[in-house]
Coordinates of C-alpha atoms in Angstrom, one line a residue:
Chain G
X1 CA 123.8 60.1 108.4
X2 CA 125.5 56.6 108.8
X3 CA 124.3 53.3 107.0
X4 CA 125.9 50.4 107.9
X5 CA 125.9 47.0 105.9
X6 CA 122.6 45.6 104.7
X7 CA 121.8 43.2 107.0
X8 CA 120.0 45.9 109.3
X9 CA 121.7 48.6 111.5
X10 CA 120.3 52.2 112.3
X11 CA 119.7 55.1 110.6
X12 CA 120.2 58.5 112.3
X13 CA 119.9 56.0 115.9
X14 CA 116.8 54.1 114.5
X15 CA 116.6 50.1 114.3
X16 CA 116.5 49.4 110.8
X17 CA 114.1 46.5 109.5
X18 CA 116.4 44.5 107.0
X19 CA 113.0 43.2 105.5
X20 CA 111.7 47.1 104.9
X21 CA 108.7 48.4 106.4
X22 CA 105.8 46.5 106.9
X23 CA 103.8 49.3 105.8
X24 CA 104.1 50.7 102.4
X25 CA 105.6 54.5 102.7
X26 CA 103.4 55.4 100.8
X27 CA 100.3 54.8 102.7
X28 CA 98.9 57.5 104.3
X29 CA 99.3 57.4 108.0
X30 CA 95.4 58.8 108.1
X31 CA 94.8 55.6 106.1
X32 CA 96.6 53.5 108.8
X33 CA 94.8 54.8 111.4
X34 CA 91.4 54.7 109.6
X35 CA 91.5 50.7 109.1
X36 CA 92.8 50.5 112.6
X37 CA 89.4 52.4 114.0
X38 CA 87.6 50.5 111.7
X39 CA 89.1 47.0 112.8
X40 CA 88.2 47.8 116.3
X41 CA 84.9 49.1 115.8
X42 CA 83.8 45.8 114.4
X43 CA 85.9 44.0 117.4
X44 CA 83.9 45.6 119.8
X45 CA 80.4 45.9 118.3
X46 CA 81.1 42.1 118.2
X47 CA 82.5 42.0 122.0
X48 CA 79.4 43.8 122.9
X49 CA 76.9 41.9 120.9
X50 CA 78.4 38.6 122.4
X51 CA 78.6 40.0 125.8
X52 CA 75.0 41.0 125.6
X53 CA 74.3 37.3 124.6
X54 CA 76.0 36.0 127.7
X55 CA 74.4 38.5 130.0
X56 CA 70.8 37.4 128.5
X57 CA 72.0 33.7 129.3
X58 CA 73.8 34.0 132.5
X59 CA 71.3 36.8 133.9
X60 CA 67.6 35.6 133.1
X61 CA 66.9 32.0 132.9
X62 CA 64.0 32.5 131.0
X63 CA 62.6 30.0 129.0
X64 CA 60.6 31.6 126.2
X65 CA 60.0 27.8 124.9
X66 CA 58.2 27.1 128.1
X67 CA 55.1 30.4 128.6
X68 CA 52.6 29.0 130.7
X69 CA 50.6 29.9 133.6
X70 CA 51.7 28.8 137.1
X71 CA 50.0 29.1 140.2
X72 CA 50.7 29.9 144.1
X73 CA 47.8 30.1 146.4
X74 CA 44.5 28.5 146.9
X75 CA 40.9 28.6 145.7
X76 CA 37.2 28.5 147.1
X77 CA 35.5 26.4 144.7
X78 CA 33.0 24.8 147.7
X79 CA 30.6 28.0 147.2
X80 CA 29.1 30.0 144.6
X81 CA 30.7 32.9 145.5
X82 CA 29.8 37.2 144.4
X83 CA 32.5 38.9 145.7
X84 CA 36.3 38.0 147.1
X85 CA 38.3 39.7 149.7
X86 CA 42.1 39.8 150.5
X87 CA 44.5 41.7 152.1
X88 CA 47.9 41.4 150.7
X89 CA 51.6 42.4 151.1
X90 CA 53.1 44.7 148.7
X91 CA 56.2 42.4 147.3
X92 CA 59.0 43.2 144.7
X93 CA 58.7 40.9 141.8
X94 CA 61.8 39.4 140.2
X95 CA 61.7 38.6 136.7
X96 CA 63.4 36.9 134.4
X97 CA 63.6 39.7 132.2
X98 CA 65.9 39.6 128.9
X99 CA 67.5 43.0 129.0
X100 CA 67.2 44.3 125.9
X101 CA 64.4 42.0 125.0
X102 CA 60.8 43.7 125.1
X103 CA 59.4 41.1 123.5
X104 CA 59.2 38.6 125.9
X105 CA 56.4 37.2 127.4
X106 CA 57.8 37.4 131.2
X107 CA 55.1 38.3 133.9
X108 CA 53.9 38.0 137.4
X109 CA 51.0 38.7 139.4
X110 CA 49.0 38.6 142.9
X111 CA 45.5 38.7 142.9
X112 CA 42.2 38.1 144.3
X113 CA 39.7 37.0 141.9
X114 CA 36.1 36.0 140.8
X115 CA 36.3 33.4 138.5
X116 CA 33.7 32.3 136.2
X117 CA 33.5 28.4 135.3
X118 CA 35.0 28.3 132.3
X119 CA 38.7 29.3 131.6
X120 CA 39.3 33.1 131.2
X121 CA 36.4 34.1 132.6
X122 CA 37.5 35.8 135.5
X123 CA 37.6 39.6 137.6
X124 CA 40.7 40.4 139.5
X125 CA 42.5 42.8 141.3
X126 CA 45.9 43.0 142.8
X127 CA 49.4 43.8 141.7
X128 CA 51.5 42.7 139.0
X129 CA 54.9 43.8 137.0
X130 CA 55.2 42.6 133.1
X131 CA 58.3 42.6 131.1
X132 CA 59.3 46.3 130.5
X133 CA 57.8 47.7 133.8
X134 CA 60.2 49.2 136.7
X135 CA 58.0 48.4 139.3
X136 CA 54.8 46.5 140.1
X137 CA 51.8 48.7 140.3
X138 CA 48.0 47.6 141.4
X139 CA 46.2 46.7 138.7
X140 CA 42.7 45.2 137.5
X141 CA 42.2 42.5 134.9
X142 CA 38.5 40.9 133.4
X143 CA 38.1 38.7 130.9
X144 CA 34.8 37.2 129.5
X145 CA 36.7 34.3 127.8
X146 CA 36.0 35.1 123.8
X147 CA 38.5 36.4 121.3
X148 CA 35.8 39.1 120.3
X149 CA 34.7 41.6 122.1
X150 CA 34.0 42.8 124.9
X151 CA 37.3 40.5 125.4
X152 CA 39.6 41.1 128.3
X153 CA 41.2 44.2 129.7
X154 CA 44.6 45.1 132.0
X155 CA 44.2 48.4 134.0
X156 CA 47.4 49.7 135.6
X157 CA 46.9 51.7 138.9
X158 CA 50.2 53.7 139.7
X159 CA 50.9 55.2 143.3
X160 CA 49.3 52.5 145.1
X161 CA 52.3 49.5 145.7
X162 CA 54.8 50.3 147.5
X163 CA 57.3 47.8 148.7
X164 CA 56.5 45.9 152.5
X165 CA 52.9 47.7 152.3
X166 CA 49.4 46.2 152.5
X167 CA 46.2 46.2 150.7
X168 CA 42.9 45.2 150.6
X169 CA 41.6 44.3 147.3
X170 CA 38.1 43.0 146.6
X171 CA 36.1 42.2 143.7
X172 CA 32.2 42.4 144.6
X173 CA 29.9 41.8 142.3
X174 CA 26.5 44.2 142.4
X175 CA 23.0 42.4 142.1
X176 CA 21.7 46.1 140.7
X177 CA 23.6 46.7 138.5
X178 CA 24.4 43.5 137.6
X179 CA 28.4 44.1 137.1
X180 CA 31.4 43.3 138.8
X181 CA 33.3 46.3 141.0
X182 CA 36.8 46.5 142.3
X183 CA 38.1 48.1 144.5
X184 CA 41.6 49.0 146.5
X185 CA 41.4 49.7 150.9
X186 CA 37.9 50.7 150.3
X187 CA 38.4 52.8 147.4
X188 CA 36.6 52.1 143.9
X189 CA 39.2 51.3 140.8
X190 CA 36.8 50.6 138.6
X191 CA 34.0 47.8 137.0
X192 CA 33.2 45.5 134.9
X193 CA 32.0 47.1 131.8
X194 CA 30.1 44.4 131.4
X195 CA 28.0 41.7 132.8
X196 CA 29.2 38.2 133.7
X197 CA 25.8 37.2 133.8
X198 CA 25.9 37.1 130.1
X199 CA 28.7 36.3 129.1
X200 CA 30.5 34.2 132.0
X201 CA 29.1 30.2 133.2
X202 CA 28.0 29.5 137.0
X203 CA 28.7 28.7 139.2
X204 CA 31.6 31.3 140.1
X205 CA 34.7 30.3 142.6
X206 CA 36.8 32.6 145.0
X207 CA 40.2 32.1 144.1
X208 CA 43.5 33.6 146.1
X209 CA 46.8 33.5 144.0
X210 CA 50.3 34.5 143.0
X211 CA 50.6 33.7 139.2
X212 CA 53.8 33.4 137.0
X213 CA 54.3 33.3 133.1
X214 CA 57.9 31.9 132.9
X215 CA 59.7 29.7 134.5
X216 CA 62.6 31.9 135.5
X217 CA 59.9 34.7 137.1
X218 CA 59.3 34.8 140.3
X219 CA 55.8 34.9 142.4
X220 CA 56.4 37.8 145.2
X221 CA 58.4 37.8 148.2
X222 CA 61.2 35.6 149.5
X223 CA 61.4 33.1 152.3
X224 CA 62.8 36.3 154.8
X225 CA 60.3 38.9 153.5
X226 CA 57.1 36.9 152.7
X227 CA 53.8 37.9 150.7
X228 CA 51.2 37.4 153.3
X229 CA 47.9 36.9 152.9
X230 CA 45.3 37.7 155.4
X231 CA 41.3 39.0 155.9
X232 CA 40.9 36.4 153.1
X233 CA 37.0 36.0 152.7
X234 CA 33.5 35.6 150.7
X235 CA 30.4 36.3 149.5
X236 CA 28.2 33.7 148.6
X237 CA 24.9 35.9 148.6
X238 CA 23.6 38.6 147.0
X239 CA 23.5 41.1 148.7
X240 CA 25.7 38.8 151.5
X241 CA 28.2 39.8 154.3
X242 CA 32.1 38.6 154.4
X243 CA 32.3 34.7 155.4
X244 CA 35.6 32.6 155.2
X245 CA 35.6 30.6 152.4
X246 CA 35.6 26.9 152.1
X247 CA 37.2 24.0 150.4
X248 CA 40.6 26.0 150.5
X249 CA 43.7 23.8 149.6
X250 CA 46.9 25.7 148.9
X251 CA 48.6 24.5 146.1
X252 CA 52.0 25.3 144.0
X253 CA 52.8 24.5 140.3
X254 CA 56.4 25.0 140.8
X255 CA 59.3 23.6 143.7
X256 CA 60.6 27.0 143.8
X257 CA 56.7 28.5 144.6
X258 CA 56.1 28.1 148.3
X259 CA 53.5 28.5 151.5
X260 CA 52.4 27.9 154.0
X261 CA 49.3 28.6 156.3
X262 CA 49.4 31.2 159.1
X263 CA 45.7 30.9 160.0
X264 CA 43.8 28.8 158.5
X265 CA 41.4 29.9 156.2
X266 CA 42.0 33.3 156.2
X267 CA 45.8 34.1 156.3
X268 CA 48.5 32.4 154.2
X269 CA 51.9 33.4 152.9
X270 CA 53.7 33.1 149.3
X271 CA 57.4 33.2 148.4
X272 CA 59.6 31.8 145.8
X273 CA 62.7 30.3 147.1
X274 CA 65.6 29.0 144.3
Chain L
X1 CA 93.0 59.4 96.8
X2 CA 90.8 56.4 96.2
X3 CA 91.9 54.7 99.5
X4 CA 91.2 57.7 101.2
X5 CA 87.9 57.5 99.9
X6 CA 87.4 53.8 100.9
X7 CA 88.3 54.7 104.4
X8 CA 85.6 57.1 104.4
X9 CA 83.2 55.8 103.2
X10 CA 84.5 52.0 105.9
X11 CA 84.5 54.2 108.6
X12 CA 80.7 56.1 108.1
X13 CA 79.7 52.1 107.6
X14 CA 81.3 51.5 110.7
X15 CA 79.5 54.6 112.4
X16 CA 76.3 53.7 111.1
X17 CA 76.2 49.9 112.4
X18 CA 77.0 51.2 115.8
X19 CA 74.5 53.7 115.5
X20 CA 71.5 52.0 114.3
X21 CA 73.1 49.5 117.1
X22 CA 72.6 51.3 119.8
X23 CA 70.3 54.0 119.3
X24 CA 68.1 55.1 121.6
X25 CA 65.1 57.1 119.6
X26 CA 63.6 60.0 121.6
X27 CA 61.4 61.3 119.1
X28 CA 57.5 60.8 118.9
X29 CA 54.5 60.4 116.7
X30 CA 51.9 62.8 117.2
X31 CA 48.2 61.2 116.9
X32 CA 45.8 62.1 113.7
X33 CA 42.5 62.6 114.1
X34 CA 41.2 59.3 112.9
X35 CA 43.9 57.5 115.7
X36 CA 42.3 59.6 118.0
X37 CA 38.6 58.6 117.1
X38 CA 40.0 54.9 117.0
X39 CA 41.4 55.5 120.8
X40 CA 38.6 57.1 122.4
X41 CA 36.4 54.2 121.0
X42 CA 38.3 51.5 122.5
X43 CA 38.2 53.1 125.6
X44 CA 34.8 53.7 126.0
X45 CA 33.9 50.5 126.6
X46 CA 36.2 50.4 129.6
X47 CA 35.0 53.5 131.8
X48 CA 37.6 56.1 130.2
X49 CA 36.3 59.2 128.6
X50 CA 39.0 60.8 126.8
X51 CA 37.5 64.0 125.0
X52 CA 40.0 66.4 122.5
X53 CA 40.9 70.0 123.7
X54 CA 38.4 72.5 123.5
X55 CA 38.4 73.9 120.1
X56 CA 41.4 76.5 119.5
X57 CA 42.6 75.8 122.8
X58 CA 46.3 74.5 123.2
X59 CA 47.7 72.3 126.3
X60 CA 49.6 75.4 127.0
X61 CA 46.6 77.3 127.6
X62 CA 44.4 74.4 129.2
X63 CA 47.1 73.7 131.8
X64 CA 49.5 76.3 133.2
X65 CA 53.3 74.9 132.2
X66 CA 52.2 71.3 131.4
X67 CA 55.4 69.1 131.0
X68 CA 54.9 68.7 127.8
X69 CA 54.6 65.4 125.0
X70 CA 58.6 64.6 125.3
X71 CA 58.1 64.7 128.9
X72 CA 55.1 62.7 129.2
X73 CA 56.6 59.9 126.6
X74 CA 59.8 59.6 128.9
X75 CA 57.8 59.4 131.6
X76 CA 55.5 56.6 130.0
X77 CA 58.6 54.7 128.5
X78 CA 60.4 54.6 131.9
X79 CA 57.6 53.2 134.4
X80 CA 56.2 50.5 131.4
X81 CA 59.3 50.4 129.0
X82 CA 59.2 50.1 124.9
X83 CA 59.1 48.5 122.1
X84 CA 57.7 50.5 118.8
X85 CA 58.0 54.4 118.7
X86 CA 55.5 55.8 120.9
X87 CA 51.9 57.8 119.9
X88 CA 50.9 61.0 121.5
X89 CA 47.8 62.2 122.2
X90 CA 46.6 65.3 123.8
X91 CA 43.1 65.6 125.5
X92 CA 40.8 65.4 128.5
X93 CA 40.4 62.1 130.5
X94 CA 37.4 61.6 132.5
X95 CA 36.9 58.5 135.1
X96 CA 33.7 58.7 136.9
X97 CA 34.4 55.3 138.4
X98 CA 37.4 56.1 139.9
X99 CA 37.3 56.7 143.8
X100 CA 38.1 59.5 143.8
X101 CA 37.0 60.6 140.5
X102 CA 39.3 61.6 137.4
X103 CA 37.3 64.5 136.0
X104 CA 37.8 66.0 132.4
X105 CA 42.0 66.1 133.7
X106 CA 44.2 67.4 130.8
X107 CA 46.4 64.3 129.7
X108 CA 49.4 63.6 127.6
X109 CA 47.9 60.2 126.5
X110 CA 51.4 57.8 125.3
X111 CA 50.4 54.7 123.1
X112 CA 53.0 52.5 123.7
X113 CA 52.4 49.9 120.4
X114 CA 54.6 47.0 118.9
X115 CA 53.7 44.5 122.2
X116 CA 52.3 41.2 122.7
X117 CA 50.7 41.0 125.9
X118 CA 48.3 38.3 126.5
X119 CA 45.7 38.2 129.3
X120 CA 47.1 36.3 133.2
X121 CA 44.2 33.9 132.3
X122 CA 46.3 32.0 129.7
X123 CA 48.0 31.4 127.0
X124 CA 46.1 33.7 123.9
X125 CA 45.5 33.6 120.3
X126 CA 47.2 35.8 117.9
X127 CA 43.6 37.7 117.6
X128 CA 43.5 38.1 121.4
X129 CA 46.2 39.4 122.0
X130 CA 46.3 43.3 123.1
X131 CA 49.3 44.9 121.1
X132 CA 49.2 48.8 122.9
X133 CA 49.4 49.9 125.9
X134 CA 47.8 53.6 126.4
X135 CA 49.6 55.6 129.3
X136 CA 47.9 58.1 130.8
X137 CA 50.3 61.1 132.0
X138 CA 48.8 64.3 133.9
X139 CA 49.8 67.2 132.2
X140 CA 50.2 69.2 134.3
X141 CA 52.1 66.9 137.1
X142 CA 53.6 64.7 134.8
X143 CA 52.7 61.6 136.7
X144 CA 51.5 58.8 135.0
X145 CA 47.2 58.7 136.3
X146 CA 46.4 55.1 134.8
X147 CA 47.3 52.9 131.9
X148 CA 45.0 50.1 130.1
X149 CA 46.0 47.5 127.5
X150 CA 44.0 47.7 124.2
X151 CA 43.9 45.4 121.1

């Protein structure tokens, strides 16, 4: 072994720190690496918390301080109508979903619908995809307006959407029975539990939409693969047979929801475009 | 000694955070009788007739190789995603309005709970909003059949 001077040097061919070691000798090296790990697990729980953060920002644009309904499409308010028909394009459906977040309040839909004259009273049928789903799926929603029951109901239909498909949905309401039926290319989904004669006001409207709940969702489709909309048409008898419907304006509630006729009344298209 | 000890116990705090961080529960609740009375009489109203097994009978023995509760909830969780830890149910499902029919179909019934889903007519009250979603998986094919909100 060689030492030479004190002003640093080497030891057996080692660099020599003239200030010692920075770490006591007698702190275990198990203890050294222990706050190390530790150190670094709270860096990166912190990197990935933060990064999460930015990914919710940069990612979602939704604006949770800003839930409203928001409307693409038209209505027939010029007839008391009973039942509602439309064929419709099976769309994806972007949402501004906050990953992580299941919470939110992020939504979109594309209906057909029987609307009663009050708000929430309505029967519709279409697709839709809520925050949490993978997918759209077809799916039925009635409301008699009230907080108590009978209330309002969401049905989800699985295996029917599938992406660039069509379907017919209508909503036709039954002068026997006096309820409200849905159903999906000729097939029955479902009814009304109950009846909107009771519980909903007259006269009822046709009404043809793509609906949104944020402002960072989108309403299906894009301006090069469009939602279209065609064999739009109602009832306005009981029993009655298919008519087009009347006093049809189409209308957007946001710049980014667009359309446009194809042929008018009967076939439109919806699209968001950013 | 005593720092080693410290560093233990620094390092299980550490392990902890990041677990309770990032984990990913699989397990499940299985329904009691009195959820199960409270479900089929929400459902009622609504067209769906969900009716228990037949007494002594098992989904084993009602379906041959059904994909079982675990299966059905990952199923469930992947097509509508969630929030609270999910409820299972196990029963018969009956939808006479359905074209075509769902008849007495042995179901693994998921109640997804801890949501805030508020109806596409508007904006809702705290008392109107529906807080579960029930999923309806076939037991013996393991595909989700139908799914309704309930308050």
């Amino acid at each position: 072994m060689t030492f030479i001077g004190a002003g640093g040097g080497t030891v057996a061919g080692q660099v020599v720190d003239p200030r010692g070691p920075l770490v006591s000798p007698s702190t275990p090296k198990t203890f050294r690496v222990g706050v190390c790990c530790l150190i670094s697990a709270f860096l990166a729980l912190g990197a990935l918390v933060m990064a999460g953060q930015a990914a919710v920002r940069a990612a979602t644009n939704c604006d949770d301080g800003d839930v409203w309904n928001r409307f693409d499409g038209n209505r027939s308010d010029a007839q008391r109508v009973y039942a509602v028909r439309g064929k419709i394009r099976d769309r994806k459906i972007n949402l501004c979903l906050d990953p992580g977040n299941t919470d939110n309040d992020s939504a979109a839909s594309i209906w057909v619908m029987v609307a009663g004259w009050n708000a929430f009273e309505y029967a519709q049928v279409g697709y839709a995809r809520i925050a949490g789903m993978a997918a759209p799926q077809a799916f039925i929603e009635y409301n008699d307006g009230e907080n108590v029951a009978p209330g309002w109901a969401r049905i989800f239909l699985p295996g029917i959407w599938a992406d660039a498909a069509q379907h017919t949905y209508v909503v036709d309401y039954s002068g026997i029975t006096g309820k409200l039926y849905f159903s999906i290319d000729g097939l029955n989904k479902g009814s009304m539990p109950w009846s909107p004669d009771f519980e909903w006001s007259t006269p009822w409207e046709g009404q043809f939409y793509a609906e949104t709940w944020d402002l960072g969702d989108d309403v299906p489709g894009v301006a090069g693969a469009r939602a279209d909309w065609s064999l739009l048409a109602v009832q306005i008898a009981e029993p009655g047979t298919w008519v087009n419907p009347e006093g049809e304006q189409l209308t957007s509630d946001l710049t980014a929801y667009k359309n446009g006729w194809t042929v008018w009344p009967t076939a439109f298209q919806t699209w968001t475009q950013r | 000694m005593k720092r080693q000890k410290t560093l233990i116990v620094g390092l299980g705090a550490a392990v902890a955070i990041l677990a309770i961080t990032f984990a990913r529960p699989s397990g499940f609740v299985t329904a009691s009788p009195s959820q199960f009375e409270a479900l089929t009489a929400a459902l009622a109203p609504h067209g769906m007739v969900l009716t228990g097994l037949a007494l002594g009978q098992t989904m084993e023995t009602a379906v041959p190789g059904p994909v079982g509760g675990s299966r059905a909830m990952e199923v469930a969780v992947a097509t509508y995603g969630k929030v609270a830890q999910p409820i299972v149910y196990e029963g018969r499902l009956t939808m006479p309005d359905q074209d075509p029919p769902i008849q007495s179909v042995p179901v693994y019934a998921i109640q997804l709970g801890g949501l805030n889903l508020a109806p596409f007519g508007g904006p809702a009250s705290e008392a109107n909003l529906h807080r579960e979603l029930v999923v309806f998986v076939d037991a013996a094919s393991g595909r989700v059949l139908v799914a309704i909100t309930v308050r």
